[in-house]
Short mmCIF file of C-alpha atoms in Angstrom, two decimals:
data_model
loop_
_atom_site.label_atom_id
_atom_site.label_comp_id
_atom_site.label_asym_id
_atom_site.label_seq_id
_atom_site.Cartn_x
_atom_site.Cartn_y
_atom_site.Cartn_z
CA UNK A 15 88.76 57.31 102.08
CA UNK A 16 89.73 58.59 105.76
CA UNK A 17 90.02 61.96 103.93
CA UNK A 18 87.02 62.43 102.24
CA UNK A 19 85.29 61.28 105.27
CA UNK A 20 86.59 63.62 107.25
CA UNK A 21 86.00 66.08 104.70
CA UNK A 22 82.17 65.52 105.04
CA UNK A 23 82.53 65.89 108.77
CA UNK A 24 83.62 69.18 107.96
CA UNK A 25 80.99 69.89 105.47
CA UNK A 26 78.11 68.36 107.73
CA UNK A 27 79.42 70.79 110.60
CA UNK A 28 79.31 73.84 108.11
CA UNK A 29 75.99 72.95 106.86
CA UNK A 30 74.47 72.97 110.52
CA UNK A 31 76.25 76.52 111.71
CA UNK A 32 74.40 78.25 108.51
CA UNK A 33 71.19 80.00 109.49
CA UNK A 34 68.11 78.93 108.17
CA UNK A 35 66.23 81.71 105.90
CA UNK A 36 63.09 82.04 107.89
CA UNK A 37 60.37 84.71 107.69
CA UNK A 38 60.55 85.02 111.58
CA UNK A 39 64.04 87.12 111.12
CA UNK A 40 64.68 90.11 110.88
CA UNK A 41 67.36 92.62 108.82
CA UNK A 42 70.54 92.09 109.77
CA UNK A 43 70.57 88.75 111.97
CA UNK A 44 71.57 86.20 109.00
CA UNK A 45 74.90 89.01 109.42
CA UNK A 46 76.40 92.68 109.20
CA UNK A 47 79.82 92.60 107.09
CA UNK A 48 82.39 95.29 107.36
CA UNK A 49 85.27 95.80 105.17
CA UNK A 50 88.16 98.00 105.72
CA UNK A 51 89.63 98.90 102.64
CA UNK A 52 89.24 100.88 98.93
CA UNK A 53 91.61 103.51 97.69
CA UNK A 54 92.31 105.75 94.53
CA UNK A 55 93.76 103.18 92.61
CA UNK A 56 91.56 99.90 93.95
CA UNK A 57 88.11 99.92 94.01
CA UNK A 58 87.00 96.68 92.68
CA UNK A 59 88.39 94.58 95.25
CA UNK A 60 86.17 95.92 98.44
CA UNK A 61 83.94 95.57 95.84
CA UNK A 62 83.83 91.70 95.30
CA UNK A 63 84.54 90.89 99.21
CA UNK A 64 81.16 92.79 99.87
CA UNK A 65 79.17 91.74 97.57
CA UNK A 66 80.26 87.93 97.69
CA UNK A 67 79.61 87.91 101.68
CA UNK A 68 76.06 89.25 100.67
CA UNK A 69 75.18 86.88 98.05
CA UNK A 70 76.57 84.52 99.93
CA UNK A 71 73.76 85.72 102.65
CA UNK A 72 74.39 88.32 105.02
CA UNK A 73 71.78 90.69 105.24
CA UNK A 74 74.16 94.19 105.26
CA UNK A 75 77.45 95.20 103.85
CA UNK A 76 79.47 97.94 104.66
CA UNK A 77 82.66 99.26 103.03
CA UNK A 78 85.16 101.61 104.73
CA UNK A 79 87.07 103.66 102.68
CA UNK A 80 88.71 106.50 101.23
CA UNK A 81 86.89 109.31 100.06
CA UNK A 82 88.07 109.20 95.99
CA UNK A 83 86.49 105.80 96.30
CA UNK A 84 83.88 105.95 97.54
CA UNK A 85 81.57 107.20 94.60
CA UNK A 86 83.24 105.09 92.47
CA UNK A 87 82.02 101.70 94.74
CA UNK A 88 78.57 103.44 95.13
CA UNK A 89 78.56 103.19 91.55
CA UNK A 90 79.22 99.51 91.08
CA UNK A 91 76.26 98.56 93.55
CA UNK A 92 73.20 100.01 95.50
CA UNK A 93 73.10 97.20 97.97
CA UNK A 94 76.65 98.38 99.75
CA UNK A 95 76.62 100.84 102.70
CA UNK A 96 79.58 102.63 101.69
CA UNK A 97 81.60 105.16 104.24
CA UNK A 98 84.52 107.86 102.93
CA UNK A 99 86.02 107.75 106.34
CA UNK A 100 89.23 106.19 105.54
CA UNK A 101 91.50 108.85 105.28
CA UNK A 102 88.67 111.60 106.85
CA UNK A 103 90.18 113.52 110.15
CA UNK A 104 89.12 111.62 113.16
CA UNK A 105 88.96 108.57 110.95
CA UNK A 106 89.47 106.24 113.58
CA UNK A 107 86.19 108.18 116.00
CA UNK A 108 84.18 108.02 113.25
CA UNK A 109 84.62 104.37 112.28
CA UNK A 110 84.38 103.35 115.86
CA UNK A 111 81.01 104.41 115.85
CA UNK A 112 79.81 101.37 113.59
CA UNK A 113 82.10 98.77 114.47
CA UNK A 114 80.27 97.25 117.16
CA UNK A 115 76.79 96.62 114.82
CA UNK A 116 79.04 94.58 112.76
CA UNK A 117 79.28 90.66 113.28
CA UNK A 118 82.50 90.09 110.95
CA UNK A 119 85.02 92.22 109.45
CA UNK A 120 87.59 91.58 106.60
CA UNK A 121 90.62 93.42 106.60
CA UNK A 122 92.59 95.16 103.37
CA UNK A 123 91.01 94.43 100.12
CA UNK A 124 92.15 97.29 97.99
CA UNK A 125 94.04 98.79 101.02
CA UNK A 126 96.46 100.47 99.66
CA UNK A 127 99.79 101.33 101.97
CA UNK A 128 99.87 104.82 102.64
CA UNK A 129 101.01 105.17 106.05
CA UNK A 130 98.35 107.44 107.89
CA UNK A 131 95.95 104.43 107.03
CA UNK A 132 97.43 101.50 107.76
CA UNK A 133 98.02 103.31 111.03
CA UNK A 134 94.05 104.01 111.16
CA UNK A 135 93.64 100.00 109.84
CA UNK A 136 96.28 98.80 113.01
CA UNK A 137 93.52 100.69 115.53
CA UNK A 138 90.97 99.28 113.62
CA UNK A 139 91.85 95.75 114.42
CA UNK A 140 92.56 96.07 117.65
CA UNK A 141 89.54 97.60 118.29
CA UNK A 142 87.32 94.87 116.67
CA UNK A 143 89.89 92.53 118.83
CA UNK A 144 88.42 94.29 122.11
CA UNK A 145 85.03 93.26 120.43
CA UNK A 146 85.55 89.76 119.68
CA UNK A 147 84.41 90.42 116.53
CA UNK A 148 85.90 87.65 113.80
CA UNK A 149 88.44 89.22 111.34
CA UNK A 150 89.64 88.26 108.06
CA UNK A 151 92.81 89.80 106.89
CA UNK A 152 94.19 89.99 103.11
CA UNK A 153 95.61 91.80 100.89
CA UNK A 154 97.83 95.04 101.94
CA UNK A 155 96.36 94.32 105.70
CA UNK A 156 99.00 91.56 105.82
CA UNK A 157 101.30 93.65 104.31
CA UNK A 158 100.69 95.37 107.82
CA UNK A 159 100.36 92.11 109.36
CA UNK A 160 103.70 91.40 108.14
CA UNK A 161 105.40 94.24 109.63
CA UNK A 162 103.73 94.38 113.10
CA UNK A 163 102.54 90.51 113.62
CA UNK A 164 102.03 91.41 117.03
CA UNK A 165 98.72 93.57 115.90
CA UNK A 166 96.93 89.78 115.49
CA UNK A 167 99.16 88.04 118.48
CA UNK A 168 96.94 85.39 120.20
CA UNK A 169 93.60 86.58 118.53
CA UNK A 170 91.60 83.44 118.22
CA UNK A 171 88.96 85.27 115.69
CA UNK A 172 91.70 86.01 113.18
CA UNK A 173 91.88 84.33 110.08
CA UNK A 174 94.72 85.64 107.48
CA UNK A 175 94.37 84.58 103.90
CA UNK A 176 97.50 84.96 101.91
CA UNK A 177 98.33 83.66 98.32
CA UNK A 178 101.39 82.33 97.74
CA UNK A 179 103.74 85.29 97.41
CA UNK A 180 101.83 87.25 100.56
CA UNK A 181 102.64 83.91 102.57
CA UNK A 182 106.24 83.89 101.60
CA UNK A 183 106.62 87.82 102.69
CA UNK A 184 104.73 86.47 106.08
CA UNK A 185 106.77 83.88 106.07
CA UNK A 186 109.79 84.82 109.26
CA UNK A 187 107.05 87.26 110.78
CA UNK A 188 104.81 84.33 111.01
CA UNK A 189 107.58 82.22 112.78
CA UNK A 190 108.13 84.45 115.69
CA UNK A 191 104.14 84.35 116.01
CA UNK A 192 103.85 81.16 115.50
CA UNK A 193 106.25 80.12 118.30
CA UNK A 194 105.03 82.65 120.79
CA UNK A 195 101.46 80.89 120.52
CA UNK A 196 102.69 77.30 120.95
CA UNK A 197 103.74 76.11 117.51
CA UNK A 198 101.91 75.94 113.84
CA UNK A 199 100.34 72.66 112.72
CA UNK A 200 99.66 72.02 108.96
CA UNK A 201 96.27 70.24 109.66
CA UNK A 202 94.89 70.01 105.90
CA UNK A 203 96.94 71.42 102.11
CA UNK A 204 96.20 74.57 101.79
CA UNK A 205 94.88 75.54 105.63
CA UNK A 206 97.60 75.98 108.44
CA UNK A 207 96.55 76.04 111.71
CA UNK A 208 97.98 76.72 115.15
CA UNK A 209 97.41 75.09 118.19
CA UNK A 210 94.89 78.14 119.19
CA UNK A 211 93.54 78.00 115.95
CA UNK A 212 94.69 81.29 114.17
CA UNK A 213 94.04 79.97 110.58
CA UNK A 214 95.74 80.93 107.50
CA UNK A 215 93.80 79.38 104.28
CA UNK A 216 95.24 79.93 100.77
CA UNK A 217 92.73 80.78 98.06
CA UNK A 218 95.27 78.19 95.74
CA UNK A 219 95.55 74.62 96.09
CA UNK A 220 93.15 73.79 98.89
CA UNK A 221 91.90 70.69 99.51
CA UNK A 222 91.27 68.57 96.65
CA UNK A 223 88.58 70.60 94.36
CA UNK A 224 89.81 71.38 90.74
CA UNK A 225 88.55 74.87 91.11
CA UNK A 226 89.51 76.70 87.93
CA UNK A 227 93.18 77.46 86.04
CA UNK A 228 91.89 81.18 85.30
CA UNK A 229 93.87 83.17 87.57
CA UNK A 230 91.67 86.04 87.04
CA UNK A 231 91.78 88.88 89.83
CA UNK A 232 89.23 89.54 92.67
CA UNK A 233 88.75 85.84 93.27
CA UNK A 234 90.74 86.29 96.69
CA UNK A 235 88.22 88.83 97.60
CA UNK A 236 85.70 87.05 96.99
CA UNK A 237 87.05 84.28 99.42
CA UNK A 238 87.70 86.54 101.58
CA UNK A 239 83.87 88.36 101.75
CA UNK A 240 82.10 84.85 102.18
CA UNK A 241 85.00 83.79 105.26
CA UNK A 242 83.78 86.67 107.14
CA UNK A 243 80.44 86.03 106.64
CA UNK A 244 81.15 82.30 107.46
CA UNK A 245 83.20 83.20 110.52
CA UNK A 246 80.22 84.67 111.97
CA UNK A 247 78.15 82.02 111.28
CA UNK A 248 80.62 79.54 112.70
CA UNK A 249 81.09 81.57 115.99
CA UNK A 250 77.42 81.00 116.61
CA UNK A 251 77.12 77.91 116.60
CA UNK A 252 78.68 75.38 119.31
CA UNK A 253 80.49 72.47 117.24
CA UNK A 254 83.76 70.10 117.61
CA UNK A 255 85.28 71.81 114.50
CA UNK A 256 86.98 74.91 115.66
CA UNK A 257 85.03 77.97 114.34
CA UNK A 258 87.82 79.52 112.08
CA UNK A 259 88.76 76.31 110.70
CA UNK A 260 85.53 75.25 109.43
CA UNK A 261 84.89 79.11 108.58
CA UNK A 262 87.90 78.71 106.06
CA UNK A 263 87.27 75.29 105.06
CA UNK A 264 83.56 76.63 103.76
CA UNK A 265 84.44 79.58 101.91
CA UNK A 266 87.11 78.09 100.20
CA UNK A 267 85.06 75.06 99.30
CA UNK A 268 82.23 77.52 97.93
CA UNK A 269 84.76 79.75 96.07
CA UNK A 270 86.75 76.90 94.30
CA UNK A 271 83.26 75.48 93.26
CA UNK A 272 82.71 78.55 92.19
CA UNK A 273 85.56 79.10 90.17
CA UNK A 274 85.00 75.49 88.48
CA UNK A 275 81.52 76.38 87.72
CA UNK A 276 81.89 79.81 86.17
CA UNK A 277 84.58 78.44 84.24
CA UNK A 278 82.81 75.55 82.57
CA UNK A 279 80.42 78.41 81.20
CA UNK A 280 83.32 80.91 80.27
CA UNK A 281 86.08 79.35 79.85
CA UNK A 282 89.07 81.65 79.32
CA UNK A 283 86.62 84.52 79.70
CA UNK A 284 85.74 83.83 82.86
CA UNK A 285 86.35 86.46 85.71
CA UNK A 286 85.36 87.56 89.32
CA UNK A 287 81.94 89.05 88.32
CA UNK A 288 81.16 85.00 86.82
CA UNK A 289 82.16 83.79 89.74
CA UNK A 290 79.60 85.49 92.09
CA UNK A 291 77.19 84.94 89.43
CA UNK A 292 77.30 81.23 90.45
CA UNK A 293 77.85 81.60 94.65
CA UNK A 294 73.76 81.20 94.99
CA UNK A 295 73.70 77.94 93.02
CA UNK A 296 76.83 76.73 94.31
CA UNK A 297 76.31 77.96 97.77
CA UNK A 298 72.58 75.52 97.93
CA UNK A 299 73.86 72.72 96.38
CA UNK A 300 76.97 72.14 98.47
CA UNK A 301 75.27 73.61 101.83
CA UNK A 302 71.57 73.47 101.36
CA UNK A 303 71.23 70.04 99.67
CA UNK A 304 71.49 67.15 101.26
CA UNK A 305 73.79 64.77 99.06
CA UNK A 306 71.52 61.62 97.33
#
């Protein structure tokens, strides 16, 4: 009982930092999404973290990547921005010159780890560090996470989200962190949390929501695209719950409700592209509705 009422705490505090829709806006204040990542080889999973933060609600979404994939994203969606500036000379100059219009950035889907990038990626970060702008990192960023931990040291914004096997490589690199920023609490299953609140949420076995046994790929990305977007969200609004907490506690609530939905419909058919099929549905029922 203490636990689900805490849960609804949670929940009430996510469903006040979401902006209203309102015709008094204008493009681009419900949020402008970056993500850093796309390669030869992976161009689905840049893919589903942009999309997902859009139909989750932000207004833009823009995808940084190399230049063999970027006609190949263009081609899965009109509504991405999409940039070949990944591996471009001067990649670095020419990404800097959109990183402050965005509001949240996530960090490695479809990375890759070719060296010259990652490198690019590491000045990346720190740049949207010297921002404050929120950062989700996954995929092959923690790879780079895991071999310079020092890249997210003390960033408050930062939010890593590995499955099980990336948490086990972070595993000793997240120790030394851990301990230089006062010691890591495990507040709730499946979200650890440190005493300044660098958050690492896995996409498996949070809280207590069935979610769905289909182990399909891209469903981390799509966690992933909505926690940016709810990280921004979150930072704007003043609240007890710390802003990256309750930024991972949302989009992992909406993408395991996801999952469970998509998979009554489709069973053992059921993949990513199902699963932000149902985020609009899922999303206003769980944040927009006010339980009876």
């Amino acid at each position: 009982a203490a636990m689900q009422e805490e849960d609804e705490l949670v929940l009430e505090a996510a469903r006040k930092a979401i902006p209203k829709l309102s015709f008094e806006q204008h493009k681009g204040q419900a949020g402008r999404i970056g993500v850093v990542g796309g390669s030869e080889e992976y161009t689905g999973a840049p893919y589903f973290a942009a999309i997902s933060a859009m139909k989750a609600g932000a207004d833009l979404a823009h995808v940084f990547c190399t230049k063999s994939a970027s006609p190949v994203i263009k081609s899965y969606s009109p509504e991405l921005i999409v940039h070949p500036l990944l591996d471009a000379p001067k990649a670095l100059d020419l990404i800097n010159e959109w990183l402050p219009r965005l509001h949240a950035v996530v960090i490695g889907p479809g990375l890759g780890r070719v060296d010259s990038i990652l490198s690019t990626v590491k000045d990346i970060i720190l740049a949207l560090k010297q921002n404050e702008t929120p950062v989700v990192i996954d995929a092959d960023g923690l790879f780079l996470i895991t071999k310079e931990p020092s890249i997210i040291h003390g960033y408050t914004r930062g939010i890593l989200t590995p499955n099980i096997i990336e948490f086990r490589r972070l595993s000793k690199a997240l120790v030394a962190l851990s301990q230089a920023l006062g010691g890591v609490t495990i507040v709730r299953k499946g979200i650890i949390i440190d005493q300044r609140h660098l958050v690492l949420s896995l996409p498996v076995a949070t809280m207590n929501e069935a979610g769905s046994p289909r182990r399909c790929g891209g469903q981390g990305d799509l966690l992933s695209g909505v926690m940016a977007l709810f990280s921004f969200w979150t930072h704007n609004s003043a609240g007890a719950v710390p802003p990256t907490l309750l930024a991972g506690y949302a989009a992992c609530l909406l993408t395991k409700r996801c999952a469970a939905q998509a998979y009554r419909k489709s069973g053992r058919s059921t993949t990513t592209t199902d699963l932000v099929a149902e985020i609009n549905s899922v999303f206003s029922n769980t944040f927009e509705q006010k339980p009876k």
